Coordinates of C-alpha atoms in Angstrom, one line a residue:
M43 CA 33.9 42.8 60.6
S44 CA 34.4 44.2 57.4
A45 CA 35.5 40.3 56.3
F46 CA 31.7 38.9 57.3
V47 CA 29.9 42.3 55.7
G48 CA 31.6 41.2 53.0
L49 CA 31.3 37.1 53.1
S50 CA 27.0 38.4 53.4
G51 CA 27.1 41.0 50.0
C52 CA 28.5 37.9 48.0
E53 CA 25.8 35.3 49.1
Q54 CA 23.7 38.0 48.2
N55 CA 21.0 36.8 45.4
T56 CA 19.4 38.3 42.3
F57 CA 16.2 37.3 40.4
V58 CA 16.5 36.2 37.1
P59 CA 12.9 36.2 35.3
P60 CA 12.3 33.0 33.0
P61 CA 12.4 33.2 29.4
P62 CA 9.5 33.5 27.7
P63 CA 8.4 30.2 26.6
K64 CA 8.3 28.7 23.0
V65 CA 5.0 28.4 20.8
E66 CA 5.4 27.7 16.8
V67 CA 3.7 30.0 14.3
A68 CA 3.0 29.8 11.1
I69 CA 1.4 32.4 8.6
P70 CA -1.6 31.3 7.1
V71 CA -1.7 29.6 3.8
Q72 CA -3.4 31.4 0.9
R73 CA -5.0 29.7 -2.1
S74 CA -7.6 29.5 -4.1
I75 CA -10.8 27.5 -2.8
T76 CA -14.0 26.0 -3.6
R77 CA -17.2 27.2 -1.0
F78 CA -19.3 24.8 -0.6
L79 CA -22.9 24.7 0.8
E80 CA -23.2 21.1 3.4
T81 CA -26.1 20.1 4.7
T82 CA -28.0 16.6 5.6
G83 CA -30.3 15.1 3.3
T84 CA -32.5 11.7 3.3
V85 CA -32.5 9.3 0.4
A86 CA -36.3 8.8 -1.2
P87 CA -37.4 6.6 -4.2
V88 CA -37.8 8.7 -7.5
K89 CA -41.2 6.4 -8.0
S90 CA -42.8 4.2 -5.8
V91 CA -46.4 2.6 -6.2
D92 CA -48.4 0.3 -4.1
L93 CA -49.8 -2.4 -6.1
V94 CA -53.8 -3.1 -5.4
A95 CA -56.1 -5.6 -6.7
R96 CA -58.4 -3.6 -8.7
V97 CA -60.9 -6.6 -9.7
Q98 CA -63.0 -8.8 -7.1
G99 CA -61.8 -12.3 -7.1
F100 CA -59.6 -14.9 -5.7
L101 CA -55.7 -14.7 -5.6
Q102 CA -54.3 -17.5 -8.0
S103 CA -50.8 -17.3 -7.9
I104 CA -48.0 -14.9 -6.7
N105 CA -45.1 -14.5 -9.7
Y106 CA -42.2 -13.4 -7.7
Q107 CA -40.1 -13.8 -4.6
D108 CA -40.2 -11.2 -2.1
G109 CA -37.4 -8.1 -2.2
T110 CA -36.3 -9.4 -6.4
F111 CA -35.6 -6.7 -9.0
V112 CA -38.4 -7.3 -11.6
K113 CA -38.7 -5.4 -15.0
Q114 CA -41.0 -3.4 -16.5
G115 CA -44.2 -5.5 -17.6
T116 CA -43.4 -8.5 -15.1
T117 CA -46.7 -10.5 -13.9
L118 CA -46.2 -10.1 -9.7
F119 CA -49.6 -11.5 -9.6
T120 CA -52.4 -12.9 -11.1
I121 CA -56.7 -13.0 -10.0
E122 CA -59.5 -15.5 -11.0
P123 CA -59.0 -14.9 -14.2
E124 CA -61.1 -17.4 -16.0
T125 CA -64.5 -15.4 -14.7
Y126 CA -63.5 -12.0 -16.4
R127 CA -62.5 -14.1 -19.2
L128 CA -65.9 -15.3 -19.7
K129 CA -67.4 -11.7 -18.6
L130 CA -65.6 -10.7 -21.7
E131 CA -66.5 -13.6 -24.1
Q132 CA -70.2 -12.4 -23.3
A133 CA -69.6 -9.0 -24.3
K134 CA -67.9 -9.8 -27.7
A135 CA -70.8 -12.0 -28.1
A136 CA -73.7 -9.0 -27.6
E137 CA -71.7 -7.1 -29.4
V138 CA -71.9 -9.3 -32.7
G139 CA -75.5 -9.2 -31.9
A140 CA -76.1 -5.5 -31.5
Q141 CA -74.2 -5.7 -35.0
A142 CA -76.4 -8.2 -36.4
T143 CA -79.4 -6.5 -34.9
L144 CA -78.4 -2.6 -36.7
K145 CA -77.4 -3.9 -40.0
Q146 CA -80.7 -5.3 -40.3
A147 CA -82.8 -2.0 -38.6
E148 CA -80.4 -0.3 -41.5
A149 CA -81.8 -2.2 -44.3
D150 CA -84.9 -2.0 -43.3
F151 CA -84.8 1.5 -43.4
K152 CA -83.1 2.1 -46.9
R153 CA -86.1 0.1 -47.7
Q154 CA -88.4 2.0 -45.8
V155 CA -87.2 5.4 -47.7
D156 CA -87.4 3.9 -51.0
L157 CA -91.3 3.0 -50.5
V158 CA -91.8 6.5 -49.0
Q159 CA -90.1 8.0 -52.4
R160 CA -92.6 6.0 -54.6
Q161 CA -95.6 6.6 -52.1
A162 CA -96.0 2.5 -50.7
V163 CA -95.9 3.6 -47.5
S164 CA -97.1 6.3 -45.1
Q165 CA -94.2 8.5 -43.4
A166 CA -94.8 7.0 -40.2
T167 CA -93.6 3.8 -41.1
L168 CA -90.5 5.5 -42.2
D169 CA -90.4 7.5 -38.6
T170 CA -91.0 3.6 -37.0
S171 CA -88.1 2.4 -39.4
T172 CA -86.1 5.7 -38.7
A173 CA -86.6 5.0 -34.7
T174 CA -85.5 1.1 -34.8
R175 CA -82.7 1.9 -36.7
D176 CA -81.1 4.6 -34.0
N177 CA -82.2 1.8 -31.6
A178 CA -79.5 0.1 -32.9
Q179 CA -77.0 2.0 -33.2
A180 CA -77.3 3.0 -29.7
S181 CA -77.4 -0.9 -28.7
L182 CA -74.4 -1.8 -30.3
Q183 CA -72.3 1.6 -28.7
Q184 CA -73.3 -0.2 -25.6
A185 CA -72.1 -3.5 -26.3
Q186 CA -69.2 -1.7 -27.2
A187 CA -68.8 -0.1 -24.6
N188 CA -69.2 -3.0 -22.5
T189 CA -66.7 -5.0 -23.9
Q190 CA -64.2 -2.3 -23.5
I191 CA -65.1 -2.6 -19.9
A192 CA -64.5 -6.2 -19.8
E193 CA -61.3 -5.8 -21.0
V194 CA -60.0 -3.6 -19.1
N195 CA -61.4 -5.8 -15.9
Y196 CA -59.9 -8.9 -17.5
G197 CA -56.4 -6.9 -18.1
Y198 CA -56.7 -6.0 -14.4
T199 CA -56.4 -9.8 -12.9
T200 CA -52.8 -9.6 -14.0
V201 CA -51.1 -6.9 -11.9
A202 CA -47.7 -6.3 -13.6
A203 CA -44.6 -4.0 -12.5
P204 CA -45.4 -0.5 -13.8
F205 CA -41.1 0.3 -14.2
D206 CA -38.3 -1.6 -13.2
G207 CA -37.7 -1.8 -9.4
I208 CA -37.4 -4.2 -6.3
V209 CA -41.5 -5.9 -4.9
S210 CA -41.8 -5.8 -1.4
A211 CA -43.0 -9.0 0.5
H212 CA -46.3 -9.8 -0.8
L213 CA -49.0 -8.9 1.8
V214 CA -51.7 -11.2 0.5
S215 CA -51.6 -15.1 0.4
V216 CA -52.8 -17.1 -2.4
G217 CA -56.3 -17.9 -2.0
E218 CA -57.7 -14.7 -0.2
L219 CA -60.3 -12.9 -1.4
V220 CA -59.4 -9.5 -2.7
G221 CA -61.0 -7.0 -3.9
V222 CA -64.5 -6.7 -2.0
T223 CA -64.9 -3.7 -1.2
S224 CA -62.4 -1.3 -2.1
P225 CA -58.8 -2.5 -3.9
T226 CA -56.6 -4.5 -1.9
Q227 CA -52.6 -3.4 -1.8
L228 CA -51.0 -6.7 -3.1
A229 CA -47.6 -5.0 -2.2
T230 CA -44.9 -2.1 -3.1
I231 CA -42.6 -2.0 -5.6
V232 CA -39.3 0.8 -5.4
Q233 CA -37.5 2.4 -7.9
L234 CA -33.9 3.0 -6.5
D235 CA -31.9 3.7 -9.8
P236 CA -31.5 6.6 -10.5
I237 CA -32.7 7.9 -6.3
W238 CA -33.8 11.2 -5.0
V239 CA -32.2 12.8 -2.2
N240 CA -34.1 15.9 -0.2
F241 CA -32.7 18.3 1.8
N242 CA -32.9 21.7 3.1
V243 CA -31.1 24.8 2.5
N244 CA -31.4 27.9 5.5
E245 CA -32.8 31.0 4.5
Q246 CA -29.3 32.9 5.2
D247 CA -27.4 30.4 2.5
V248 CA -30.4 30.7 -0.1
L249 CA -29.9 34.9 0.1
R250 CA -26.2 33.9 -0.3
I251 CA -26.4 31.8 -2.8
R252 CA -28.5 33.8 -4.8
E253 CA -26.3 36.8 -4.4
D254 CA -23.2 34.8 -5.2
A255 CA -24.9 33.7 -8.5
R256 CA -26.5 37.7 -9.2
R257 CA -22.5 38.5 -9.0
R258 CA -21.2 35.5 -11.4
G259 CA -24.1 36.3 -13.5
L260 CA -25.8 32.8 -13.6
S261 CA -29.4 32.0 -14.3
V262 CA -32.1 29.9 -12.1
A263 CA -31.5 27.5 -14.9
E264 CA -27.4 27.5 -14.5
L265 CA -28.0 27.1 -11.0
R266 CA -30.0 23.8 -11.3
Q267 CA -26.6 22.2 -13.2
L268 CA -25.0 22.6 -10.1
P269 CA -23.3 19.1 -9.2
V270 CA -24.3 17.5 -5.7
D271 CA -22.0 16.0 -3.6
V272 CA -22.9 13.2 -0.8
G273 CA -21.5 10.4 1.4
L274 CA -23.4 7.9 3.6
Q275 CA -22.9 8.1 7.4
T276 CA -20.0 5.0 7.4
E277 CA -18.4 6.8 4.5
T278 CA -15.2 8.8 3.7
G279 CA -15.8 12.0 1.9
Y280 CA -18.7 12.4 -0.4
P281 CA -17.9 9.7 -3.0
H282 CA -21.7 9.7 -4.6
K283 CA -21.9 12.4 -7.9
G284 CA -25.5 13.6 -8.8
K285 CA -27.0 16.7 -10.1
L286 CA -29.8 19.2 -8.5
D287 CA -33.0 17.9 -9.6
Y288 CA -35.5 20.5 -7.9
I289 CA -35.9 23.6 -5.9
S290 CA -39.3 24.4 -4.4
P291 CA -40.1 28.2 -5.2
I292 CA -41.7 28.9 -1.8
L293 CA -39.5 28.9 1.4
T294 CA -40.8 27.0 4.0
Q295 CA -42.2 29.6 7.2
S296 CA -42.0 27.2 9.6
T297 CA -38.5 26.0 9.2
G298 CA -37.3 28.6 7.7
T299 CA -35.8 26.6 4.7
L300 CA -35.7 26.2 1.1
P301 CA -36.5 22.3 -0.1
V302 CA -34.3 21.2 -2.6
R303 CA -33.3 17.8 -4.4
A304 CA -30.6 16.2 -6.5
I305 CA -31.2 13.1 -8.4
F306 CA -28.2 10.3 -8.7
D307 CA -27.9 7.2 -10.6
N308 CA -27.9 4.5 -8.1
P309 CA -26.3 0.7 -10.2
D310 CA -25.8 -0.3 -7.4
R311 CA -28.1 0.2 -5.1
T312 CA -25.9 1.6 -2.4
L313 CA -28.7 4.5 -1.5
L314 CA -31.8 3.1 -0.4
P315 CA -34.8 4.8 0.7
G316 CA -34.7 6.4 4.6
F317 CA -31.3 6.3 5.0
F318 CA -29.8 9.8 6.0
V319 CA -26.4 11.5 4.4
R320 CA -24.2 14.2 4.3
V321 CA -25.1 16.4 1.9
R322 CA -22.2 19.1 -0.4
V323 CA -22.8 21.2 -3.1
P324 CA -20.2 23.8 -4.7
Y325 CA -21.6 27.0 -5.5
D326 CA -18.5 29.5 -5.3
Q327 CA -14.9 30.0 -6.3
Q328 CA -12.7 31.7 -3.9
Q329 CA -9.4 33.3 -4.6
D330 CA -6.7 33.8 -1.8
A331 CA -8.4 32.4 0.8
L332 CA -6.9 32.1 4.2
L333 CA -6.4 28.7 5.9
V334 CA -4.9 27.8 9.1
P335 CA -4.9 24.1 10.8
D336 CA -8.3 23.3 12.4
T337 CA -6.4 22.8 15.7
A338 CA -5.5 26.4 15.9
L339 CA -9.0 27.8 16.3
G340 CA -10.3 27.8 20.4
S341 CA -13.5 28.7 21.1
D342 CA -15.6 30.2 23.8
Q343 CA -19.0 31.8 24.8
A344 CA -18.2 34.8 22.3
G345 CA -17.5 32.3 19.3
R346 CA -14.1 30.8 17.9
Y347 CA -11.0 32.3 17.9
V348 CA -6.7 32.0 17.1
L349 CA -3.7 33.4 19.1
V350 CA -1.9 35.7 17.9
V351 CA 1.4 36.4 18.2
N352 CA 2.4 40.7 17.5
A353 CA 5.0 42.2 16.2
D354 CA 6.7 42.7 20.4
N355 CA 6.0 38.8 20.2
V356 CA 3.2 39.1 22.7
I357 CA -0.1 36.6 22.7
E358 CA -2.9 38.6 21.3
Q359 CA -6.3 36.7 21.2
R360 CA -8.4 37.3 17.9
K361 CA -11.7 36.9 17.3
V362 CA -12.2 35.1 13.8
Q363 CA -15.3 33.6 11.6
A364 CA -14.1 30.1 10.6
G365 CA -15.6 28.6 7.7
Q366 CA -15.3 25.5 6.4
I367 CA -13.0 22.4 6.8
E368 CA -10.2 21.8 3.7
G369 CA -8.6 18.9 4.6
E370 CA -6.9 19.1 7.7
L371 CA -7.1 22.8 7.1
R372 CA -9.5 25.4 8.4
V373 CA -10.9 28.4 6.1
V374 CA -10.9 31.6 8.2
D375 CA -13.7 34.7 6.9
S376 CA -12.5 37.1 8.8
G377 CA -10.6 38.6 11.5
L378 CA -7.2 36.9 10.0
K379 CA -4.6 39.1 7.6
P380 CA -2.3 37.2 5.2
D381 CA 0.6 38.5 7.6
D382 CA -0.4 37.6 11.2
R383 CA 1.7 34.7 13.4
V384 CA -0.8 32.4 13.7
V385 CA 0.0 29.8 16.7
I386 CA 0.0 26.4 15.5
A387 CA 2.0 24.8 18.5
G388 CA 2.1 25.2 22.3
L389 CA -1.1 26.9 22.8
L390 CA -1.0 26.1 26.4
R391 CA 1.9 27.7 26.8
G392 CA -0.1 30.8 24.7
I393 CA -1.5 33.4 27.2
P394 CA -2.8 36.3 26.2
G395 CA -1.1 39.4 27.1
Q396 CA 2.0 37.4 27.8
K397 CA 5.5 37.1 25.1
V398 CA 6.9 34.7 23.8
D399 CA 9.6 33.2 21.7
P400 CA 7.6 32.6 18.7
Q401 CA 8.9 29.5 16.4
L402 CA 8.4 30.6 13.0
Q403 CA 7.0 27.2 10.9
K404 CA 5.4 26.5 7.6
I405 CA 2.1 25.0 7.2
E406 CA 1.3 22.6 4.7
A407 CA -1.2 22.5 2.4
S408 CA -3.2 19.3 2.5
A409 CA -5.3 18.4 -0.4
S410 CA -9.2 18.8 0.8
A411 CA -10.9 15.9 1.9
K412 CA -12.5 14.2 -1.6

């Protein structure tokens, strides 16, 4: 009987808990960073003008290829110039006649003045001569004005490029009557170099940037010298470099944003009006910012968080305020301490409140995005 009891005692099992799961942890990277304002903008031309016919006539010629680049002063359209050239010559001839009439009236006036002084003619005769001279002067001024108007209208028969730019497809054909009742649009010319990028800054960012500017002693004029970087949707980083060109003095109440504009050199015409672009504006330098791998951050209904291993090797869920991306790292604005051990791998094994076996690793401080 005792033998059976001893045998049963040897077969009795004792529960041994499994070892804590292993997770990789790392201390946040500390380094200086540049604070950026990131938003979306739209490309707009600095100059865009509708070319119109300002005189009535038949379109005689189109002197460019649709969609080509033209220099300022290039003739683009010609509108029946012969009629307006003849009107100009007619006006010039009338001006010459008015000059001759005035010359004769002035000579007669001088003779009448001399005769009145010698009491050879009456004062009434002199008054008539004076009126004739004054009318001749007025007629000459009218003729000169008519000549100037004729010159202007004759100049309108040639439609030239007001600046360097790309001209759109023509909207009228040769032989078509234009400018009948109102100016007729012929085409549009657009300047692409330089070019604008318009974007909006929300009210919170405006307040933060203004506060940073006051802290650093920057004036509004110095803020306008801030560089602006943009990138197209298909480009990596922000390869296009420009600068602030305009800051609206009024916040748009309907959207709660401040309109801002930047200007860029665009010699290759990479940026086209209407493009949506990513905009980045550096506005501040921060020393000893804390960065962790972006993959270490999770999110729930309460916001962003990281998993931290405390002194007892127990997982804690820490609410954080996530900042901008720096390469593969994410800036943590608040909620994290420099000596915290943040879980960077094995997050599924890190359950808040449970003990783990932390494996300390080193975060490779990757370069920020260009």
